[in-house]
Amino acid sequence: MRKIYAGLFSSIDGVVEAPDQWQPSFDEEMGAALARMLDGQDAVLLGRATYSEWAEYWPTSTDEPFASFINNTQKYVASTTLDSVDEWSNSTLIKGSLTDFIADLRQQDGGTIGVAGSIGLVRSLIEQGLLDELTLMISPVVAGGGLRRLFADDSALTTFDLLEAQPTSSGALIATYRPVR
């Protein structure tokens, strides 16, 4: 059965939105962790906002090696408002139940399914018991108010097992968790 992994940049206060606005540095260990996450992936799940932003940038980007990876990888887009995702190659719009789609996708042959960005989608996957691993790259900064956090104030109690934790040279912590089911 295929696994679903998510990786997000986070501040100490749990902000995961717009890391380019608050993340003080990006170090070699973070780059290596991202490369490991991408290594086994052959599909990516994206929410509407991330898809829309990335579909404008990545198809013509020369920012390698990620441009080649994301442009050539199968992308599945979770959205109830988009009518089409035809503008970016290898993109499929999820129609109907996300839970049913994920159940079918897990049964297909292939590697890991990654989730990038897409805060609402990651939250939904955790709430529905569909996420297998969550990696947070926690930067030593308080981002403050006005930005989205991974977990809303009214989130249900959810427990995780720590699988691995690695401090980095910039003072960040790369922590990988598995939801307890």
Short mmCIF file of N, CA and C in Angstrom, two decimals:
data_model
loop_
_atom_site.label_atom_id
_atom_site.label_comp_id
_atom_site.label_asym_id
_atom_site.label_seq_id
_atom_site.Cartn_x
_atom_site.Cartn_y
_atom_site.Cartn_z
N MET A 1 0.84 -1.18 0.00
CA MET A 1 0.00 0.00 0.00
C MET A 1 0.89 1.24 0.00
N ARG A 2 0.55 2.19 -0.85
CA ARG A 2 1.30 3.45 -0.94
C ARG A 2 1.06 4.30 0.31
N LYS A 3 2.07 5.08 0.66
CA LYS A 3 2.01 5.95 1.83
C LYS A 3 1.89 7.41 1.41
N ILE A 4 1.31 8.22 2.28
CA ILE A 4 1.18 9.65 2.04
C ILE A 4 1.99 10.39 3.09
N TYR A 5 2.94 11.19 2.61
CA TYR A 5 3.83 11.97 3.47
C TYR A 5 3.65 13.45 3.17
N ALA A 6 3.70 14.27 4.21
CA ALA A 6 3.65 15.72 4.05
C ALA A 6 4.89 16.33 4.69
N GLY A 7 5.38 17.37 4.06
CA GLY A 7 6.50 18.12 4.61
C GLY A 7 6.19 19.60 4.58
N LEU A 8 6.37 20.26 5.72
CA LEU A 8 6.06 21.69 5.81
C LEU A 8 7.15 22.41 6.58
N PHE A 9 7.37 23.66 6.23
CA PHE A 9 8.20 24.54 7.03
C PHE A 9 7.30 25.12 8.11
N SER A 10 7.81 25.21 9.33
CA SER A 10 7.03 25.71 10.45
C SER A 10 7.87 26.64 11.30
N SER A 11 7.21 27.62 11.89
CA SER A 11 7.86 28.46 12.90
C SER A 11 7.63 27.80 14.26
N ILE A 12 8.30 28.28 15.28
CA ILE A 12 8.11 27.74 16.62
C ILE A 12 6.66 27.88 17.07
N ASP A 13 6.00 28.95 16.65
CA ASP A 13 4.61 29.17 17.06
C ASP A 13 3.60 28.50 16.12
N GLY A 14 4.07 27.60 15.26
CA GLY A 14 3.17 26.78 14.45
C GLY A 14 2.71 27.36 13.14
N VAL A 15 3.26 28.49 12.73
CA VAL A 15 2.89 29.07 11.44
C VAL A 15 3.53 28.25 10.33
N VAL A 16 2.73 27.89 9.34
CA VAL A 16 3.23 27.13 8.20
C VAL A 16 3.01 27.86 6.88
N GLU A 17 2.28 28.94 6.92
CA GLU A 17 2.01 29.73 5.72
C GLU A 17 3.16 30.69 5.44
N ALA A 18 3.49 30.87 4.17
CA ALA A 18 4.43 31.88 3.69
C ALA A 18 5.80 31.84 4.39
N PRO A 19 6.47 30.68 4.40
CA PRO A 19 7.78 30.63 5.07
C PRO A 19 8.80 31.58 4.46
N ASP A 20 8.61 31.96 3.20
CA ASP A 20 9.55 32.92 2.59
C ASP A 20 9.52 34.27 3.28
N GLN A 21 8.47 34.53 4.07
CA GLN A 21 8.35 35.81 4.77
C GLN A 21 8.97 35.79 6.17
N TRP A 22 9.18 34.61 6.75
CA TRP A 22 9.67 34.57 8.14
C TRP A 22 10.83 33.60 8.37
N GLN A 23 11.08 32.68 7.46
CA GLN A 23 12.15 31.69 7.68
C GLN A 23 13.51 32.38 7.54
N PRO A 24 14.32 32.38 8.61
CA PRO A 24 15.57 33.13 8.58
C PRO A 24 16.65 32.53 7.68
N SER A 25 16.63 31.20 7.47
CA SER A 25 17.67 30.60 6.63
C SER A 25 17.22 29.24 6.13
N PHE A 26 17.92 28.78 5.13
CA PHE A 26 17.71 27.44 4.57
C PHE A 26 19.09 26.81 4.49
N ASP A 27 19.29 25.71 5.20
CA ASP A 27 20.63 25.14 5.29
C ASP A 27 20.74 23.81 4.53
N GLU A 28 21.95 23.27 4.49
CA GLU A 28 22.20 22.03 3.75
C GLU A 28 21.39 20.86 4.28
N GLU A 29 21.22 20.80 5.59
CA GLU A 29 20.45 19.69 6.17
C GLU A 29 18.99 19.73 5.73
N MET A 30 18.43 20.94 5.63
CA MET A 30 17.06 21.07 5.13
C MET A 30 16.98 20.61 3.67
N GLY A 31 17.96 21.01 2.88
CA GLY A 31 18.00 20.58 1.48
C GLY A 31 18.09 19.08 1.36
N ALA A 32 18.92 18.46 2.20
CA ALA A 32 19.06 17.00 2.18
C ALA A 32 17.76 16.32 2.61
N ALA A 33 17.09 16.89 3.62
CA ALA A 33 15.82 16.31 4.07
C ALA A 33 14.76 16.40 2.97
N LEU A 34 14.71 17.54 2.28
CA LEU A 34 13.77 17.67 1.16
C LEU A 34 14.08 16.68 0.05
N ALA A 35 15.36 16.50 -0.24
CA ALA A 35 15.75 15.53 -1.29
C ALA A 35 15.32 14.12 -0.89
N ARG A 36 15.47 13.76 0.38
CA ARG A 36 15.05 12.42 0.85
C ARG A 36 13.54 12.26 0.71
N MET A 37 12.78 13.32 1.02
CA MET A 37 11.32 13.24 0.91
C MET A 37 10.90 13.05 -0.55
N LEU A 38 11.58 13.73 -1.45
CA LEU A 38 11.22 13.63 -2.87
C LEU A 38 11.69 12.34 -3.51
N ASP A 39 12.71 11.72 -2.93
CA ASP A 39 13.37 10.57 -3.53
C ASP A 39 12.41 9.43 -3.88
N GLY A 40 11.50 9.10 -3.01
CA GLY A 40 10.61 7.98 -3.27
C GLY A 40 9.26 8.38 -3.83
N GLN A 41 9.04 9.68 -4.02
CA GLN A 41 7.73 10.16 -4.48
C GLN A 41 7.58 10.00 -5.98
N ASP A 42 6.40 9.57 -6.37
CA ASP A 42 6.07 9.58 -7.79
C ASP A 42 4.71 10.22 -8.04
N ALA A 43 4.15 10.82 -6.99
CA ALA A 43 2.89 11.55 -7.10
C ALA A 43 2.86 12.61 -6.01
N VAL A 44 2.14 13.70 -6.31
CA VAL A 44 2.03 14.81 -5.37
C VAL A 44 0.56 15.19 -5.25
N LEU A 45 0.12 15.41 -4.01
CA LEU A 45 -1.21 15.96 -3.75
C LEU A 45 -1.07 17.45 -3.49
N LEU A 46 -1.92 18.23 -4.11
CA LEU A 46 -1.90 19.67 -3.92
C LEU A 46 -3.31 20.17 -3.64
N GLY A 47 -3.41 21.16 -2.79
CA GLY A 47 -4.67 21.86 -2.60
C GLY A 47 -4.83 22.93 -3.67
N ARG A 48 -5.99 23.54 -3.73
CA ARG A 48 -6.30 24.52 -4.76
C ARG A 48 -5.35 25.71 -4.76
N ALA A 49 -5.11 26.30 -3.60
CA ALA A 49 -4.28 27.50 -3.55
C ALA A 49 -2.84 27.20 -3.97
N THR A 50 -2.27 26.12 -3.46
CA THR A 50 -0.90 25.77 -3.84
C THR A 50 -0.83 25.45 -5.32
N TYR A 51 -1.80 24.67 -5.81
CA TYR A 51 -1.82 24.35 -7.24
C TYR A 51 -1.85 25.64 -8.08
N SER A 52 -2.75 26.54 -7.76
CA SER A 52 -2.90 27.76 -8.55
C SER A 52 -1.62 28.59 -8.57
N GLU A 53 -0.99 28.71 -7.40
CA GLU A 53 0.26 29.46 -7.31
C GLU A 53 1.38 28.77 -8.09
N TRP A 54 1.52 27.47 -7.88
CA TRP A 54 2.61 26.73 -8.52
C TRP A 54 2.42 26.58 -10.02
N ALA A 55 1.16 26.46 -10.48
CA ALA A 55 0.91 26.30 -11.92
C ALA A 55 1.31 27.55 -12.69
N GLU A 56 1.37 28.68 -12.03
CA GLU A 56 1.84 29.91 -12.67
C GLU A 56 3.36 29.96 -12.75
N TYR A 57 4.04 29.33 -11.80
CA TYR A 57 5.49 29.47 -11.70
C TYR A 57 6.27 28.29 -12.29
N TRP A 58 5.97 27.08 -11.85
CA TRP A 58 6.85 25.94 -12.15
C TRP A 58 6.92 25.49 -13.61
N PRO A 59 5.86 25.56 -14.39
CA PRO A 59 5.97 25.08 -15.78
C PRO A 59 7.05 25.77 -16.61
N THR A 60 7.40 27.00 -16.28
CA THR A 60 8.43 27.71 -17.05
C THR A 60 9.69 27.97 -16.22
N SER A 61 9.73 27.44 -15.01
CA SER A 61 10.87 27.68 -14.12
C SER A 61 12.10 26.87 -14.53
N THR A 62 13.25 27.45 -14.29
CA THR A 62 14.53 26.74 -14.48
C THR A 62 15.20 26.51 -13.12
N ASP A 63 14.42 26.60 -12.05
CA ASP A 63 14.91 26.41 -10.68
C ASP A 63 15.04 24.91 -10.42
N GLU A 64 16.20 24.38 -10.78
CA GLU A 64 16.43 22.94 -10.69
C GLU A 64 17.07 22.56 -9.36
N PRO A 65 16.86 21.34 -8.91
CA PRO A 65 16.24 20.21 -9.61
C PRO A 65 14.73 20.11 -9.42
N PHE A 66 14.14 21.00 -8.59
CA PHE A 66 12.73 20.84 -8.29
C PHE A 66 11.83 21.07 -9.49
N ALA A 67 12.20 21.97 -10.38
CA ALA A 67 11.34 22.25 -11.54
C ALA A 67 11.12 20.97 -12.37
N SER A 68 12.18 20.25 -12.65
CA SER A 68 12.02 19.01 -13.42
C SER A 68 11.18 18.00 -12.66
N PHE A 69 11.43 17.90 -11.35
CA PHE A 69 10.66 16.94 -10.55
C PHE A 69 9.17 17.26 -10.60
N ILE A 70 8.80 18.48 -10.23
CA ILE A 70 7.38 18.80 -10.09
C ILE A 70 6.68 18.84 -11.44
N ASN A 71 7.36 19.24 -12.49
CA ASN A 71 6.72 19.29 -13.80
C ASN A 71 6.50 17.91 -14.40
N ASN A 72 7.36 16.96 -14.06
CA ASN A 72 7.25 15.61 -14.63
C ASN A 72 6.51 14.62 -13.74
N THR A 73 6.16 15.03 -12.53
CA THR A 73 5.50 14.15 -11.58
C THR A 73 3.98 14.30 -11.69
N GLN A 74 3.28 13.19 -11.49
CA GLN A 74 1.81 13.22 -11.49
C GLN A 74 1.33 14.03 -10.30
N LYS A 75 0.45 14.99 -10.57
CA LYS A 75 -0.10 15.86 -9.54
C LYS A 75 -1.61 15.63 -9.46
N TYR A 76 -2.09 15.46 -8.23
CA TYR A 76 -3.52 15.31 -7.98
C TYR A 76 -3.96 16.53 -7.18
N VAL A 77 -4.98 17.21 -7.66
CA VAL A 77 -5.39 18.48 -7.07
C VAL A 77 -6.75 18.32 -6.38
N ALA A 78 -6.76 18.62 -5.08
CA ALA A 78 -7.99 18.57 -4.28
C ALA A 78 -8.61 19.96 -4.28
N SER A 79 -9.75 20.08 -4.93
CA SER A 79 -10.43 21.37 -4.99
C SER A 79 -11.91 21.15 -5.30
N THR A 80 -12.73 21.93 -4.63
CA THR A 80 -14.16 21.90 -4.94
C THR A 80 -14.55 23.11 -5.79
N THR A 81 -13.59 24.00 -6.07
CA THR A 81 -13.92 25.21 -6.83
C THR A 81 -13.30 25.24 -8.23
N LEU A 82 -12.23 24.52 -8.46
CA LEU A 82 -11.63 24.49 -9.79
C LEU A 82 -12.45 23.61 -10.72
N ASP A 83 -12.55 24.02 -11.97
CA ASP A 83 -13.23 23.21 -12.98
C ASP A 83 -12.26 22.37 -13.78
N SER A 84 -11.00 22.81 -13.83
CA SER A 84 -10.01 22.14 -14.65
C SER A 84 -8.61 22.42 -14.10
N VAL A 85 -7.71 21.48 -14.35
CA VAL A 85 -6.29 21.66 -14.01
C VAL A 85 -5.44 21.35 -15.25
N ASP A 86 -6.03 21.54 -16.42
CA ASP A 86 -5.39 21.19 -17.68
C ASP A 86 -4.21 22.07 -18.05
N GLU A 87 -4.08 23.26 -17.41
CA GLU A 87 -3.00 24.17 -17.81
C GLU A 87 -1.62 23.69 -17.40
N TRP A 88 -1.52 22.71 -16.49
CA TRP A 88 -0.22 22.21 -16.04
C TRP A 88 -0.19 20.72 -16.31
N SER A 89 0.79 20.29 -17.10
CA SER A 89 0.87 18.88 -17.49
C SER A 89 0.95 17.96 -16.28
N ASN A 90 0.47 16.76 -16.47
CA ASN A 90 0.48 15.70 -15.44
C ASN A 90 -0.37 16.06 -14.23
N SER A 91 -1.41 16.87 -14.41
CA SER A 91 -2.29 17.26 -13.31
C SER A 91 -3.67 16.66 -13.50
N THR A 92 -4.23 16.15 -12.39
CA THR A 92 -5.55 15.55 -12.40
C THR A 92 -6.37 16.17 -11.28
N LEU A 93 -7.57 16.62 -11.59
CA LEU A 93 -8.46 17.18 -10.59
C LEU A 93 -9.19 16.04 -9.89
N ILE A 94 -9.15 16.05 -8.57
CA ILE A 94 -9.87 15.04 -7.78
C ILE A 94 -11.34 15.43 -7.78
N LYS A 95 -12.17 14.52 -8.26
CA LYS A 95 -13.61 14.76 -8.29
C LYS A 95 -14.26 13.81 -7.30
N GLY A 96 -15.21 14.30 -6.56
CA GLY A 96 -15.89 13.47 -5.57
C GLY A 96 -15.14 13.45 -4.25
N SER A 97 -15.33 12.38 -3.53
CA SER A 97 -14.80 12.24 -2.18
C SER A 97 -13.27 12.12 -2.16
N LEU A 98 -12.61 12.99 -1.40
CA LEU A 98 -11.16 12.90 -1.22
C LEU A 98 -10.79 11.57 -0.57
N THR A 99 -11.55 11.16 0.42
CA THR A 99 -11.27 9.90 1.12
C THR A 99 -11.32 8.72 0.16
N ASP A 100 -12.34 8.65 -0.68
CA ASP A 100 -12.45 7.56 -1.65
C ASP A 100 -11.32 7.60 -2.67
N PHE A 101 -10.99 8.81 -3.14
CA PHE A 101 -9.92 8.95 -4.12
C PHE A 101 -8.60 8.47 -3.52
N ILE A 102 -8.30 8.90 -2.30
CA ILE A 102 -7.05 8.49 -1.64
C ILE A 102 -7.02 6.99 -1.42
N ALA A 103 -8.14 6.41 -1.02
CA ALA A 103 -8.20 4.95 -0.82
C ALA A 103 -7.86 4.22 -2.11
N ASP A 104 -8.40 4.67 -3.23
CA ASP A 104 -8.10 4.06 -4.53
C ASP A 104 -6.64 4.29 -4.92
N LEU A 105 -6.15 5.51 -4.73
CA LEU A 105 -4.78 5.85 -5.09
C LEU A 105 -3.77 5.02 -4.30
N ARG A 106 -4.04 4.79 -3.03
CA ARG A 106 -3.14 3.98 -2.19
C ARG A 106 -3.00 2.55 -2.71
N GLN A 107 -4.03 2.04 -3.35
CA GLN A 107 -4.03 0.66 -3.82
C GLN A 107 -3.31 0.49 -5.15
N GLN A 108 -3.05 1.58 -5.86
CA GLN A 108 -2.38 1.51 -7.14
C GLN A 108 -0.88 1.29 -6.94
N ASP A 109 -0.25 0.74 -7.96
CA ASP A 109 1.20 0.58 -7.92
C ASP A 109 1.85 1.96 -7.93
N GLY A 110 2.98 2.06 -7.24
CA GLY A 110 3.71 3.31 -7.25
C GLY A 110 4.43 3.55 -5.95
N GLY A 111 5.07 4.69 -5.89
CA GLY A 111 5.86 5.07 -4.73
C GLY A 111 5.06 5.92 -3.76
N THR A 112 5.79 6.68 -3.01
CA THR A 112 5.21 7.56 -2.01
C THR A 112 4.42 8.69 -2.67
N ILE A 113 3.37 9.12 -2.01
CA ILE A 113 2.56 10.25 -2.44
C ILE A 113 2.89 11.39 -1.48
N GLY A 114 3.41 12.48 -2.01
CA GLY A 114 3.81 13.60 -1.17
C GLY A 114 2.78 14.72 -1.20
N VAL A 115 2.76 15.48 -0.12
CA VAL A 115 1.92 16.67 -0.06
C VAL A 115 2.85 17.85 0.21
N ALA A 116 2.78 18.84 -0.64
CA ALA A 116 3.63 20.02 -0.48
C ALA A 116 2.75 21.24 -0.28
N GLY A 117 3.15 22.11 0.66
CA GLY A 117 2.31 23.26 0.95
C GLY A 117 0.93 22.79 1.36
N SER A 118 -0.10 23.40 0.82
CA SER A 118 -1.47 22.90 0.96
C SER A 118 -1.87 22.66 2.41
N ILE A 119 -1.83 23.70 3.21
CA ILE A 119 -2.09 23.60 4.64
C ILE A 119 -3.45 22.98 4.94
N GLY A 120 -4.48 23.45 4.27
CA GLY A 120 -5.82 22.91 4.50
C GLY A 120 -5.91 21.44 4.13
N LEU A 121 -5.25 21.05 3.06
CA LEU A 121 -5.25 19.65 2.64
C LEU A 121 -4.53 18.78 3.66
N VAL A 122 -3.37 19.23 4.15
CA VAL A 122 -2.64 18.46 5.17
C VAL A 122 -3.51 18.30 6.40
N ARG A 123 -4.13 19.39 6.83
CA ARG A 123 -5.01 19.33 8.00
C ARG A 123 -6.14 18.32 7.78
N SER A 124 -6.75 18.36 6.61
CA SER A 124 -7.84 17.44 6.29
C SER A 124 -7.36 15.99 6.28
N LEU A 125 -6.19 15.74 5.70
CA LEU A 125 -5.66 14.38 5.66
C LEU A 125 -5.41 13.85 7.07
N ILE A 126 -4.90 14.71 7.96
CA ILE A 126 -4.67 14.30 9.35
C ILE A 126 -6.01 14.01 10.02
N GLU A 127 -6.98 14.91 9.88
CA GLU A 127 -8.29 14.73 10.51
C GLU A 127 -8.98 13.46 10.04
N GLN A 128 -8.77 13.09 8.77
CA GLN A 128 -9.43 11.90 8.22
C GLN A 128 -8.62 10.62 8.39
N GLY A 129 -7.46 10.72 9.05
CA GLY A 129 -6.62 9.55 9.27
C GLY A 129 -5.95 9.04 8.01
N LEU A 130 -5.70 9.94 7.05
CA LEU A 130 -5.13 9.54 5.76
C LEU A 130 -3.63 9.84 5.63
N LEU A 131 -3.06 10.60 6.55
CA LEU A 131 -1.65 10.96 6.46
C LEU A 131 -0.81 9.95 7.24
N ASP A 132 0.26 9.45 6.61
CA ASP A 132 1.12 8.46 7.24
C ASP A 132 2.30 9.08 7.98
N GLU A 133 2.86 10.17 7.44
CA GLU A 133 3.98 10.84 8.09
C GLU A 133 3.91 12.33 7.84
N LEU A 134 4.36 13.09 8.84
CA LEU A 134 4.42 14.54 8.75
C LEU A 134 5.82 14.98 9.17
N THR A 135 6.51 15.66 8.26
CA THR A 135 7.82 16.22 8.59
C THR A 135 7.68 17.73 8.69
N LEU A 136 8.11 18.25 9.82
CA LEU A 136 8.11 19.69 10.04
C LEU A 136 9.55 20.16 10.13
N MET A 137 9.88 21.18 9.37
CA MET A 137 11.19 21.83 9.47
C MET A 137 10.94 23.10 10.27
N ILE A 138 11.21 23.01 11.56
CA ILE A 138 10.84 24.04 12.51
C ILE A 138 11.98 25.04 12.65
N SER A 139 11.74 26.25 12.17
CA SER A 139 12.74 27.32 12.24
C SER A 139 12.67 28.02 13.59
N PRO A 140 13.82 28.47 14.08
CA PRO A 140 13.86 29.12 15.39
C PRO A 140 13.39 30.57 15.32
N VAL A 141 12.12 30.73 15.03
CA VAL A 141 11.54 32.07 14.88
C VAL A 141 10.06 32.01 15.27
N VAL A 142 9.57 33.09 15.85
CA VAL A 142 8.14 33.26 16.10
C VAL A 142 7.62 34.15 14.97
N ALA A 143 6.75 33.59 14.14
CA ALA A 143 6.24 34.33 12.98
C ALA A 143 5.16 35.32 13.37
N GLY A 144 4.47 35.07 14.46
CA GLY A 144 3.45 36.00 14.92
C GLY A 144 2.10 35.79 14.28
N GLY A 145 1.25 36.77 14.42
CA GLY A 145 -0.13 36.65 13.97
C GLY A 145 -0.31 36.96 12.49
N GLY A 146 -1.53 36.71 12.04
CA GLY A 146 -1.90 37.05 10.68
C GLY A 146 -1.61 35.99 9.65
N LEU A 147 -0.94 34.90 10.03
CA LEU A 147 -0.62 33.82 9.10
C LEU A 147 -1.23 32.52 9.61
N ARG A 148 -1.46 31.60 8.69
CA ARG A 148 -2.12 30.33 9.04
C ARG A 148 -1.18 29.38 9.75
N ARG A 149 -1.76 28.69 10.71
CA ARG A 149 -1.06 27.65 11.44
C ARG A 149 -1.59 26.30 10.96
N LEU A 150 -0.81 25.27 11.14
CA LEU A 150 -1.24 23.94 10.68
C LEU A 150 -2.51 23.50 11.40
N PHE A 151 -2.56 23.72 12.69
CA PHE A 151 -3.73 23.27 13.45
C PHE A 151 -4.53 24.48 13.93
N ALA A 152 -5.81 24.46 13.65
CA ALA A 152 -6.71 25.53 14.07
C ALA A 152 -6.95 25.43 15.58
N ASP A 153 -7.42 26.53 16.16
CA ASP A 153 -7.69 26.55 17.60
C ASP A 153 -8.69 25.49 18.02
N ASP A 154 -9.60 25.12 17.14
CA ASP A 154 -10.64 24.15 17.49
C ASP A 154 -10.31 22.73 17.00
N SER A 155 -9.04 22.46 16.68
CA SER A 155 -8.65 21.12 16.21
C SER A 155 -8.89 20.08 17.31
N ALA A 156 -9.26 18.89 16.87
CA ALA A 156 -9.47 17.78 17.80
C ALA A 156 -8.10 17.28 18.31
N LEU A 157 -8.12 16.69 19.48
CA LEU A 157 -6.91 16.10 20.04
C LEU A 157 -6.40 15.03 19.09
N THR A 158 -5.16 15.15 18.69
CA THR A 158 -4.52 14.18 17.80
C THR A 158 -3.12 13.94 18.34
N THR A 159 -2.74 12.68 18.47
CA THR A 159 -1.40 12.38 18.98
C THR A 159 -0.52 11.82 17.88
N PHE A 160 0.78 12.06 18.03
CA PHE A 160 1.77 11.64 17.05
C PHE A 160 2.93 10.96 17.77
N ASP A 161 3.55 10.02 17.09
CA ASP A 161 4.81 9.43 17.55
C ASP A 161 5.94 10.13 16.82
N LEU A 162 6.99 10.49 17.55
CA LEU A 162 8.17 11.07 16.94
C LEU A 162 9.00 9.94 16.33
N LEU A 163 9.27 10.02 15.04
CA LEU A 163 10.08 9.01 14.36
C LEU A 163 11.54 9.40 14.29
N GLU A 164 11.78 10.70 14.11
CA GLU A 164 13.15 11.18 13.95
C GLU A 164 13.19 12.67 14.23
N ALA A 165 14.28 13.14 14.82
CA ALA A 165 14.48 14.57 15.03
C ALA A 165 15.95 14.88 14.79
N GLN A 166 16.19 15.89 13.97
CA GLN A 166 17.56 16.26 13.61
C GLN A 166 17.71 17.78 13.69
N PRO A 167 18.58 18.25 14.58
CA PRO A 167 18.87 19.68 14.57
C PRO A 167 19.76 20.01 13.37
N THR A 168 19.65 21.25 12.89
CA THR A 168 20.45 21.65 11.73
C THR A 168 21.43 22.75 12.13
N SER A 169 22.36 23.03 11.24
CA SER A 169 23.39 24.03 11.50
C SER A 169 22.84 25.44 11.67
N SER A 170 21.64 25.71 11.15
CA SER A 170 21.03 27.04 11.29
C SER A 170 20.16 27.15 12.54
N GLY A 171 20.07 26.07 13.31
CA GLY A 171 19.26 26.08 14.52
C GLY A 171 17.85 25.57 14.32
N ALA A 172 17.51 25.15 13.11
CA ALA A 172 16.19 24.57 12.86
C ALA A 172 16.17 23.13 13.38
N LEU A 173 14.98 22.59 13.47
CA LEU A 173 14.81 21.19 13.86
C LEU A 173 13.96 20.51 12.80
N ILE A 174 14.46 19.43 12.25
CA ILE A 174 13.69 18.64 11.30
C ILE A 174 13.10 17.47 12.08
N ALA A 175 11.78 17.48 12.24
CA ALA A 175 11.10 16.47 13.07
C ALA A 175 10.07 15.73 12.23
N THR A 176 10.14 14.42 12.27
CA THR A 176 9.20 13.59 11.51
C THR A 176 8.34 12.81 12.48
N TYR A 177 7.02 12.91 12.24
CA TYR A 177 6.04 12.31 13.12
C TYR A 177 5.12 11.36 12.35
N ARG A 178 4.59 10.38 13.07
CA ARG A 178 3.56 9.48 12.53
C ARG A 178 2.32 9.64 13.41
N PRO A 179 1.17 9.93 12.79
CA PRO A 179 -0.05 10.01 13.59
C PRO A 179 -0.36 8.66 14.26
N VAL A 180 -0.76 8.71 15.51
CA VAL A 180 -1.15 7.50 16.23
C VAL A 180 -2.58 7.19 15.85
N ARG A 181 -2.81 5.96 15.41
CA ARG A 181 -4.17 5.57 15.00
C ARG A 181 -4.71 4.52 15.93
#
